[in-house]
Coordinates of C-alpha atoms and ligand atoms in Angstrom, one line a residue:
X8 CA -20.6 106.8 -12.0
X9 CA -16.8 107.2 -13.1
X10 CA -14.7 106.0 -9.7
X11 CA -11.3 108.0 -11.8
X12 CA -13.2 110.9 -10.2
X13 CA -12.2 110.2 -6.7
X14 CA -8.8 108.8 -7.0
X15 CA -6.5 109.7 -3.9
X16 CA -3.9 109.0 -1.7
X17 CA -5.6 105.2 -0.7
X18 CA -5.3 104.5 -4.6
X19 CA -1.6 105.6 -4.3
X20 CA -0.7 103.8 -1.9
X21 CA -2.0 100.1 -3.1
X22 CA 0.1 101.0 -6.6
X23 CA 3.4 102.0 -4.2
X24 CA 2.9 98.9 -2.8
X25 CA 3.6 97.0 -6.0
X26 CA 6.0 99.5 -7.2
X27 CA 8.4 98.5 -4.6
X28 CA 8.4 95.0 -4.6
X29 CA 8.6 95.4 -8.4
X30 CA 6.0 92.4 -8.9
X31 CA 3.8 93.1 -11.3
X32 CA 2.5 89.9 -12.0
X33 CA -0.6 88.1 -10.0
X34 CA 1.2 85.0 -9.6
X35 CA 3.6 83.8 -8.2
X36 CA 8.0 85.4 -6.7
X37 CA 6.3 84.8 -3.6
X38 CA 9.8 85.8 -2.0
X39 CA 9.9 88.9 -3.7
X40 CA 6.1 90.4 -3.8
X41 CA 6.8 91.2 0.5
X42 CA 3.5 89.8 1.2
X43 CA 1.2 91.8 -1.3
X44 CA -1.3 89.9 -3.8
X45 CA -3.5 93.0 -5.1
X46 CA -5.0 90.7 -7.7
X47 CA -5.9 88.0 -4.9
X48 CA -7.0 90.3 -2.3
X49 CA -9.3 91.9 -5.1
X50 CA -10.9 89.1 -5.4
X51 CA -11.2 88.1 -1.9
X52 CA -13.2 91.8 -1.7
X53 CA -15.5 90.9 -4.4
X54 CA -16.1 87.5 -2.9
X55 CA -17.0 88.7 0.6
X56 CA -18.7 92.0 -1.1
X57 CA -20.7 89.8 -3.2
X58 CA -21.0 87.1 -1.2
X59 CA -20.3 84.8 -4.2
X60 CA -18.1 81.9 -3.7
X61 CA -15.8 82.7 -6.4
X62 CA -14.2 85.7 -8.5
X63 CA -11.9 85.9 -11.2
X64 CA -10.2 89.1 -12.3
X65 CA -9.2 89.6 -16.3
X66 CA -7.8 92.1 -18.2
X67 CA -11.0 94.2 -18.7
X68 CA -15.1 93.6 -19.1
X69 CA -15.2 92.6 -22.4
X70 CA -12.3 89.4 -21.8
X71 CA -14.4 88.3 -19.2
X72 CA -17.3 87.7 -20.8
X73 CA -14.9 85.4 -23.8
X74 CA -14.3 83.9 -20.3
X75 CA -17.4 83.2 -18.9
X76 CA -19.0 82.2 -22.4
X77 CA -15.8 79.9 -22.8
X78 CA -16.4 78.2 -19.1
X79 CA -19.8 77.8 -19.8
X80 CA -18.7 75.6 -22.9
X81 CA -20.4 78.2 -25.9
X82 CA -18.6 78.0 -28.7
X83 CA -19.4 76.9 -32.6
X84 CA -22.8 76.4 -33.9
X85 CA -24.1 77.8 -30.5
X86 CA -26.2 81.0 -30.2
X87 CA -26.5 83.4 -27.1
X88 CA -29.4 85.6 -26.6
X89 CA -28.1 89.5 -25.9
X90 CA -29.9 92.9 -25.9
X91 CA -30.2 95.5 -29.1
X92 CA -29.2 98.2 -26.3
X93 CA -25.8 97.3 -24.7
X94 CA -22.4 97.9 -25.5
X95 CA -20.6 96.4 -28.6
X96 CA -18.5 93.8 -26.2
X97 CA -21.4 91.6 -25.6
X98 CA -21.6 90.8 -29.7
X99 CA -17.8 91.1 -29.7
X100 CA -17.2 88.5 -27.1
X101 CA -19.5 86.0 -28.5
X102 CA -18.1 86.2 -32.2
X103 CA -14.5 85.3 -30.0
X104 CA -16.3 82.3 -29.0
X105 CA -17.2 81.3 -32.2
X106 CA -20.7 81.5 -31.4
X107 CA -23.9 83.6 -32.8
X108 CA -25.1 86.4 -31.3
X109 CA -29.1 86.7 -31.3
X110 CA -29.8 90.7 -31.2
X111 CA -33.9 90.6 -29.0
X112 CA -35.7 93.7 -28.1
X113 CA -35.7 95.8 -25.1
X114 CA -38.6 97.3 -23.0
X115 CA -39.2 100.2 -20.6
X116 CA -36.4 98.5 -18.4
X117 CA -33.7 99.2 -20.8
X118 CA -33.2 95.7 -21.0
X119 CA -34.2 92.1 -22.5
X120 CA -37.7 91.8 -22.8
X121 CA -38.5 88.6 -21.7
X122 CA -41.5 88.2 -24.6
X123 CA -39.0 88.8 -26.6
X124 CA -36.3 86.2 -25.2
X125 CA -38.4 83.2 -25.3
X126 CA -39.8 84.2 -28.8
X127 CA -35.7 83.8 -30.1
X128 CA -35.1 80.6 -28.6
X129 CA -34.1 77.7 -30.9
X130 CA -33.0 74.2 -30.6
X131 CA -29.2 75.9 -30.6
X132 CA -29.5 78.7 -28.2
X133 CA -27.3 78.2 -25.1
X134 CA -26.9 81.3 -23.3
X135 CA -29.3 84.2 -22.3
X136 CA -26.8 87.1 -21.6
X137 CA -29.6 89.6 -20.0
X138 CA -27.0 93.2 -19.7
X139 CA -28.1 95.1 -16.7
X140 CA -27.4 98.6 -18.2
X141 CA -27.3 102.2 -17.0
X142 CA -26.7 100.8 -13.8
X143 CA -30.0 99.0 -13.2
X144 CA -31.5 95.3 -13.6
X145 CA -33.3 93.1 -16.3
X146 CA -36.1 91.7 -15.1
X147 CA -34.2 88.9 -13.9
X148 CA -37.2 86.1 -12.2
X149 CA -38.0 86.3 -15.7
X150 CA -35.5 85.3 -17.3
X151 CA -34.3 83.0 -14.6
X152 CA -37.8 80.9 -15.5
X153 CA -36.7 81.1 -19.5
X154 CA -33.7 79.5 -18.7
X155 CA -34.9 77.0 -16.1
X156 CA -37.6 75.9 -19.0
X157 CA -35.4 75.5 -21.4
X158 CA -32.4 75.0 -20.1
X159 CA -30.3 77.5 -20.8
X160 CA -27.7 79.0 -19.0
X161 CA -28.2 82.4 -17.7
X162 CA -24.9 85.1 -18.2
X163 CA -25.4 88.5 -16.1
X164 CA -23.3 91.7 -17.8
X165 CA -22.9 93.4 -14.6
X166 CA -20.4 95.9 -16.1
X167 CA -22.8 99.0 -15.7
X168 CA -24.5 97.9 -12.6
X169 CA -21.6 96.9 -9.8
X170 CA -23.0 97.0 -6.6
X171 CA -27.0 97.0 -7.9
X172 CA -29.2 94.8 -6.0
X173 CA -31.9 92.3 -7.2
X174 CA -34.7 91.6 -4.7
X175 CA -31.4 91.4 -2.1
X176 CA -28.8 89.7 -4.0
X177 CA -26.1 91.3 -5.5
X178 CA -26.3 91.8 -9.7
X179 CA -23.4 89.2 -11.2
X180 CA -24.6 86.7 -8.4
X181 CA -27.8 85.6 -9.2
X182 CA -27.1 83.7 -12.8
X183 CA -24.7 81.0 -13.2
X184 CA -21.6 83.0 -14.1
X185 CA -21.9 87.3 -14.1
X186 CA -19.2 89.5 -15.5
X187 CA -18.1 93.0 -14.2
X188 CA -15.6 96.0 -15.7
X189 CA -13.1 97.9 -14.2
X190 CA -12.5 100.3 -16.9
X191 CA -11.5 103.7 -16.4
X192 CA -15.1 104.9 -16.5
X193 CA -16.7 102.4 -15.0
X194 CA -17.9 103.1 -11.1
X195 CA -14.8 101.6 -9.6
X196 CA -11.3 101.3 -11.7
X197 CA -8.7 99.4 -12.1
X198 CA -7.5 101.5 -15.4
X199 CA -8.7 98.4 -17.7
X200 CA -9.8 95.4 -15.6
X201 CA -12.8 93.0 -15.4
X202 CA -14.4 90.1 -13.2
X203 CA -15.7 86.7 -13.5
X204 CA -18.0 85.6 -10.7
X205 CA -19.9 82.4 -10.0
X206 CA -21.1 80.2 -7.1
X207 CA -20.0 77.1 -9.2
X208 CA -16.5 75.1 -7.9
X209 CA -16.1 73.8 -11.4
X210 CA -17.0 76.9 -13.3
X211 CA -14.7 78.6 -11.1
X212 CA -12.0 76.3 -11.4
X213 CA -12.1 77.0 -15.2
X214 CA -12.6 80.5 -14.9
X215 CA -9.2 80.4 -13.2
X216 CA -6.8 77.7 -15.8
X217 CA -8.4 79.0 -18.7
X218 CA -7.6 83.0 -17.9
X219 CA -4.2 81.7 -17.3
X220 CA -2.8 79.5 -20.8
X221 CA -4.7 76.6 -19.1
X222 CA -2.6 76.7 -15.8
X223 CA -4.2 75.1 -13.2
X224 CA -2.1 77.3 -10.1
X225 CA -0.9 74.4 -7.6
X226 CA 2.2 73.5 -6.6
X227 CA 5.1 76.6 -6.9
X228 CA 6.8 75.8 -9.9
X229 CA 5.1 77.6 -13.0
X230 CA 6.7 75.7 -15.6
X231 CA 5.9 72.4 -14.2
X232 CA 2.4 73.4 -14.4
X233 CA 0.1 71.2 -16.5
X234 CA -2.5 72.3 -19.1
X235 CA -5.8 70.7 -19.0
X236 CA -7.5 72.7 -21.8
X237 CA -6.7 74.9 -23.7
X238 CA -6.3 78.5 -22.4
X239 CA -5.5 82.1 -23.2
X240 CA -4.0 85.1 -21.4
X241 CA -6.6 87.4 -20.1
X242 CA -4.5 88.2 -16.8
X243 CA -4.8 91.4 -14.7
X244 CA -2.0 93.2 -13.7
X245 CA -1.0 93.3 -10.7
X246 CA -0.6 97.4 -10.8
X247 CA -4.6 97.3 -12.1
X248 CA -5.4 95.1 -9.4
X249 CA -3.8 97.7 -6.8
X250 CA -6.4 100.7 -8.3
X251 CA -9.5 98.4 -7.9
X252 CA -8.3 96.7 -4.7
X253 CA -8.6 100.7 -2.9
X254 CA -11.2 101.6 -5.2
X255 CA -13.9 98.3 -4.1
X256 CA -13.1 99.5 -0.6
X257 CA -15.0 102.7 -1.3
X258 CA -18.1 100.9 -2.6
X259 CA -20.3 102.2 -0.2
X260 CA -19.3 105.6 -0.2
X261 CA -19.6 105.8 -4.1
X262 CA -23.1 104.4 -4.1
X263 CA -24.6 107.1 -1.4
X264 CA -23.2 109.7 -3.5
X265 CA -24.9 108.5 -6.4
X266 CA -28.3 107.6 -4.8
X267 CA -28.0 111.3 -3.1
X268 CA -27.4 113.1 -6.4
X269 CA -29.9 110.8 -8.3
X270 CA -32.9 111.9 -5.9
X271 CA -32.2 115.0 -6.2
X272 CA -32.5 115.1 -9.7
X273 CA -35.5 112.2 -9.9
X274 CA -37.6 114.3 -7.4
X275 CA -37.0 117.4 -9.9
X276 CA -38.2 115.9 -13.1
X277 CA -41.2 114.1 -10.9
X278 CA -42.4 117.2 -11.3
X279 CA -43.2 117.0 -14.9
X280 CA -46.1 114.9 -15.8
X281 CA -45.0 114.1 -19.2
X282 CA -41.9 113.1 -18.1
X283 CA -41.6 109.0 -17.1
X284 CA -38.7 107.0 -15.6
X285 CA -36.9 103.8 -16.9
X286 CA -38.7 100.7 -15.1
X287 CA -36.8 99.0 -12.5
X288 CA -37.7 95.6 -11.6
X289 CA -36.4 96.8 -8.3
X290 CA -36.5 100.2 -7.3
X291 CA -34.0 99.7 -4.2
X292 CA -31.1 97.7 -6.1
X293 CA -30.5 100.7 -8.3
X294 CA -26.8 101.6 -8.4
X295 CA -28.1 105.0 -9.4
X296 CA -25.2 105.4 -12.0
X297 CA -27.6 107.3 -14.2
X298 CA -31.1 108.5 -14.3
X299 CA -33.0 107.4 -17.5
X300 CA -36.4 108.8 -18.4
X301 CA -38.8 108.8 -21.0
X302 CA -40.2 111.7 -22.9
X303 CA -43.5 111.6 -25.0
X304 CA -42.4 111.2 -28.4
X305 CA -38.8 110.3 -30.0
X306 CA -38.8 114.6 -31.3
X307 CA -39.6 115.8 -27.8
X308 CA -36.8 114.1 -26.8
X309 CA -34.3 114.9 -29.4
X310 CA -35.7 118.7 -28.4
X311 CA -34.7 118.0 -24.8
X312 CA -31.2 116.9 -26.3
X313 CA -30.6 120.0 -27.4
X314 CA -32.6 122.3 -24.9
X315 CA -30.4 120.6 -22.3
X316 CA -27.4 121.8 -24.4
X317 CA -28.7 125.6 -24.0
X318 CA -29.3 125.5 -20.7
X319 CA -25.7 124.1 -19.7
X320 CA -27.0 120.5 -18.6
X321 CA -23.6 118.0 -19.6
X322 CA -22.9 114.5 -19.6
X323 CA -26.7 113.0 -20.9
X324 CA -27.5 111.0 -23.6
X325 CA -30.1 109.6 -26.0
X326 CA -28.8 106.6 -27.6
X327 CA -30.9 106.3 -30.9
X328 CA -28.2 107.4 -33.3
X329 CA -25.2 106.4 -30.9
X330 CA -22.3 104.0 -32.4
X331 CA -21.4 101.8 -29.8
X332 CA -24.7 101.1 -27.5
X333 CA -27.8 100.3 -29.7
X334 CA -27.8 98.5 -32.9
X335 CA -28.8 101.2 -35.3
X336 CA -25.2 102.1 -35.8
X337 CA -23.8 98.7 -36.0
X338 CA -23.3 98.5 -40.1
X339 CA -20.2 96.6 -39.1
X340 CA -21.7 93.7 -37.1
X341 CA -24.1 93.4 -40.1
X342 CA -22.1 93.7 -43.0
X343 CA -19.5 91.0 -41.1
X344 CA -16.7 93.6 -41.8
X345 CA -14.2 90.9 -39.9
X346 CA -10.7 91.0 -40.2
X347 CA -10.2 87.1 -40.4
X348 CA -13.4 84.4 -41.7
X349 CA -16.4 83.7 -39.8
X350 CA -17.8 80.3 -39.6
X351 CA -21.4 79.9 -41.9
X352 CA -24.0 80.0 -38.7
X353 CA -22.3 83.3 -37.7
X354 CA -22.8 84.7 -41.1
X355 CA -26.2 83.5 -41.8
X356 CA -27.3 85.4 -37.9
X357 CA -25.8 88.2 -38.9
X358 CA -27.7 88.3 -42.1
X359 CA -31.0 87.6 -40.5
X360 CA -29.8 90.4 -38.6
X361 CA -29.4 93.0 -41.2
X362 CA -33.2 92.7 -42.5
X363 CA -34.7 92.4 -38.7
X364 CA -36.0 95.8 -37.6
X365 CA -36.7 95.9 -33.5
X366 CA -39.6 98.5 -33.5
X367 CA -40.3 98.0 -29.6
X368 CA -36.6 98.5 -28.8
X369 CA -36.6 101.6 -31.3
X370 CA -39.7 103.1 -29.6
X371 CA -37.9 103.1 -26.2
X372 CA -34.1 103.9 -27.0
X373 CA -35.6 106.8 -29.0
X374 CA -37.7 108.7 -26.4
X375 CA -35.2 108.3 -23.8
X376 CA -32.6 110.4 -22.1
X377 CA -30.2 109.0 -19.6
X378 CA -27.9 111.4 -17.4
X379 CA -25.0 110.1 -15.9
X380 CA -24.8 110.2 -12.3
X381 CA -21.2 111.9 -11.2
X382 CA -19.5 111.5 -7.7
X383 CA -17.9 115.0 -7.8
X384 CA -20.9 117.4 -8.2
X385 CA -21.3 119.5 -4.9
X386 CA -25.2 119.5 -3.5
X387 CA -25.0 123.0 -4.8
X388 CA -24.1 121.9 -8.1
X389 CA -26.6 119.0 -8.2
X390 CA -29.6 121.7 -7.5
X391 CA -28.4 124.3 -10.2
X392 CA -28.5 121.3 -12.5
X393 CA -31.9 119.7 -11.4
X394 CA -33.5 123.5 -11.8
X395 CA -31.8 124.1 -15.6
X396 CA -33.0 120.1 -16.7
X397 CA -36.5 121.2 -15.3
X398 CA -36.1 124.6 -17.1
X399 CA -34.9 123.1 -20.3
X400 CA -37.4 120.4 -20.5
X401 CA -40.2 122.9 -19.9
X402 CA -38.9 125.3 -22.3
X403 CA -39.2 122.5 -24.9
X404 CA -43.0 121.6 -23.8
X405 CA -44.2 125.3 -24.0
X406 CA -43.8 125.0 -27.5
X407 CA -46.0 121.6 -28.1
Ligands
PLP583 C1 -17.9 98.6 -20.3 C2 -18.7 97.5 -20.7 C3 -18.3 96.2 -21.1 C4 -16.8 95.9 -21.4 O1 -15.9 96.4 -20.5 P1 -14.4 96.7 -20.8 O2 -13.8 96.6 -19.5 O3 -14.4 98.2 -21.3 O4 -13.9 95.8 -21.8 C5 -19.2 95.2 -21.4 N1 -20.5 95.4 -21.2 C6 -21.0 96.6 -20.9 C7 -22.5 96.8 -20.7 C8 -20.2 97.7 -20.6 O5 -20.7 98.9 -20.3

C-alpha cells in the first residue's frame, strides 16, 4: 500500500518548487508563489481523477472527516452509525462534533453489515459513515437504500481504499460527502494530509470556509474576508500538498503493482480449501492494498499468526486483540477517559457501548488475517513469500 515506498526525484521536485518561492501556505502572495498552487492543483487531480465536482484538502484523514460531519450539519444530540472494525478517527471525529458514535457489526466484507445498520437506527441518527477498509468496499447499494429510506446522509471513509472502484464509480464519490488520507502510510502521501470530496456546490462551498476560520476565499484581500459560520484551521500545507500532488500522478502505476502482487499471492492461498477470502461487493474495484482471508476457526488463525512468523512471512495482521482497529481494545472510548466533559447523549452511547458485545463482528475479525500489499517487493520476492504463506499455513493444518 504505503506510497513513502516509492518516493523519488518527481516528489522532489514538486517540494523544490515550494521551497523556492518560500510559499508555504495554500492561499494566497499570489506575486510571490511564481505560479505554483500545489494544494489547488491537488485538488484539481482528485477532481478530474475522481470525477467528482469538488475536493477539499485538510491537514490529514481524521480532520476531514470533523469536516465532512461538520458540513453535513452533525453535531449535538446527533448520532452517526460507524463500524466496530475501522480505525479510532472515525469515533474520534464524531466526539469532535459533538455527536454519538453508534459502534454496528461487521460481516465477511470487513465492513458495516447492512442488517446490522438499519437495526441501530433511531429517531436521532443522522449519518451512516460505512469505512471501506483494507482497501476494499462496504456493500455500498445497501446502504445507499438505508439512507434513502430513512433519510440519512451517507459519509464514505475512503482513507484505506483510494482509488477502489464501486460497480464503476470511484470509492469517496458515491455518498454525499467521502473522506480520503494522505498519511505517510497511506497508498499515496502527502506526509499528513486528507480530502474532502462531494458532488454538492453547497457542501462544497462549506467544505472550503469552514477548513479555513470561516473564510469564504473571494476577493484578494485576506483580512477583509468575511466569516459566515464559524470555522477552524484544518489547512494543508502547501509543502504536503507538493508530496501528494506527484504522488496522485502515480495512481495508476501504484495500483498495477498492487493488483500484480495481490494475485500472486490470492492464486497461492486459492490453493487451500480451508482457506476463504474477505467478500467484496465488487471484485474489480479492489485497490488490492491487502489481501484478507479467513481461516476456519479464530485458533487456526492465531496458529497461522505465528506459523507466518517462523516461516519469515512480515507485514500481516489479525486484528482481534489490536488497539487501534477493532473495538475490543477501546477501554478508553468506553470508559469516556476524555480530557475535557462530554455532553449526557455521548456518555449515555458510550455506556450502552461498554455492556454491548458484537458476536458477528468478533466471529470475523477473529478468524481473519490480512497481509498488506507492498509496492517494493520484486516478482521474485512476491513468489518466495506466496510459497512460505502456503507452507506456513499448511504446516499449521497438518496438525488439526
Ligand atoms: C488513516 C485512517 C484515517 C485517518 O487518517 P489520518 O490522515 O491518519 O488522520 C481514518 N480512517 C481510516 C479508516 C484510516 O485508515
Amino acid at each position: 500500500m504505503p506510497g513513502f515506498e516509492l518516493f523519488g526525484d518527481a516528489e522532489r521536485k514538486e517540494v523544490n518548487d515550494v521551497l523556492e518561492s518560500g510559499v508555504l501556505m495554500r492561499y494566497g502572495f499570489d506575486g510571490m508563489r511564481n505560479g505554483h498552487w500545489k494544494a489547488k492543483e491537488l485538488e484539481k487531480e482528485l477532481e478530474t481523477r475522481f470525477k467528482v465536482n469538488h475536493a477539499q484538502l485538510t491537514t490529514s484523514g481524521t480532520s476531514a472527516i470533523s469536516v465532512a460531519l461538520a458540513i453535513l450539519g452533525v453535531g449535538a444530540g446527533d448520532e452517526v452509525i460507524m463500524p466496530t472494525f475501522t480505525f479510532v478517527a472515525s469515533f474520534e471525529s464524531i466526539l469532535t462534533a459533538g455527536a454519538t458514535p453508534i459502534l454496528v457489526e461487521v460481516d465477511d466484507t470487513l465492513t458495516l453489515s447492512p442488517e446490522a445498520v438499519e437495526a441501530a437506527i433511531t429517531p436521532r441518527t443522522k449519518v451512516i459513515m460505512p469505512v471501506h477498509m483494507c482497501g476494499a468496499m462496504a456493500d455500498l447499494d445497501a446502504l445507499k437504500a438505508i439512507c434513502k429510506k430513512h433519510n440519512l446522509f451517507l459519509l464514505e471513509d475512503a482513507c484505506q481504499a483510494f482509488a477502489g472502484t464501486y460497480k464503476g464509480e470511484y470509492l469517496g464519490t458515491i455518498g454525499d460527502v467521502g473522506c480520503f488520507s494522505f498519511d505517510f502510510v497511506k497508498t499515496i502521501t502527502c506526509g499528513e494530509g486528507g480530502a474532502v470530496v462531494t458532488n454538492d456546490n453547497t457542501l462544497a462551498k462549506f467544505a472550503d470556509h469552514f477548513s479555513d476560520h470561516g473564510h469564504t476565499h473571494e476577493g484578494n484581500d485576506r483580512g477583509a474576508e468575511l466569516h459566515p459560520f464559524i470555522g477552524y484551521n484544518y489547512r494543508i500545507s502547501e509543502l504536503n500538498a507538493a508530496v501528494g500532488l506527484a504522488q496522485i500522478r502515480r495512481t495508476d502505476e501504484f495500483l498495477d503493482i498492487q493488483k500484480r502482487n495481490k494475485k500472486i499471492l490470492k492464486d497461492a492461498l486459492s490453493t487451500i480449501p480451508e482457506v476463504s477470502f474477505r467478500r467484496l461487493p465488487d471484485e474489480e474495484g479492489d485497490s488490492a492494498t491487502f489481501l484478507s482471508f479467513f481461516m476456519p476457526t479464530a485458533e487456526l488463525s492465531k496458529e497461522v499468526v505465528v506459523a507466518f512468523k517462523e516461516h519469515g512471512v512480515d507485514a500481516y495482521w489479525n486484528y482481534f486483540d489490536n488497539n487501534w482497529h477493532y473495538v475490543r481494545r477501546w477501554e478508553h472510548l468506553k470508559e469516556v477517559k476524555s480530557l475535557f466533559p462530554l455532553s449526557k447523549e455521548i456518555k449515555e452511547g458510550l455506556q450502552n457501548l461498554s455492556e454491548v458485545s458484537f458476536p458477528q463482528s468478533d466471529h470475523w475479525i477473529a478468524r481473519n488475517i490480512s497481509c498488506l500489499i507492498k509496492l517494493s517487493w520484486t516478482e521474485e520476492e512476491v513468489q518466495a513469500r506466496a510459497a512460505n504463506m502456503v507452507k506456513a499455513i499448511q504446516s499449521v493444518l497438518a496438525k488439526v
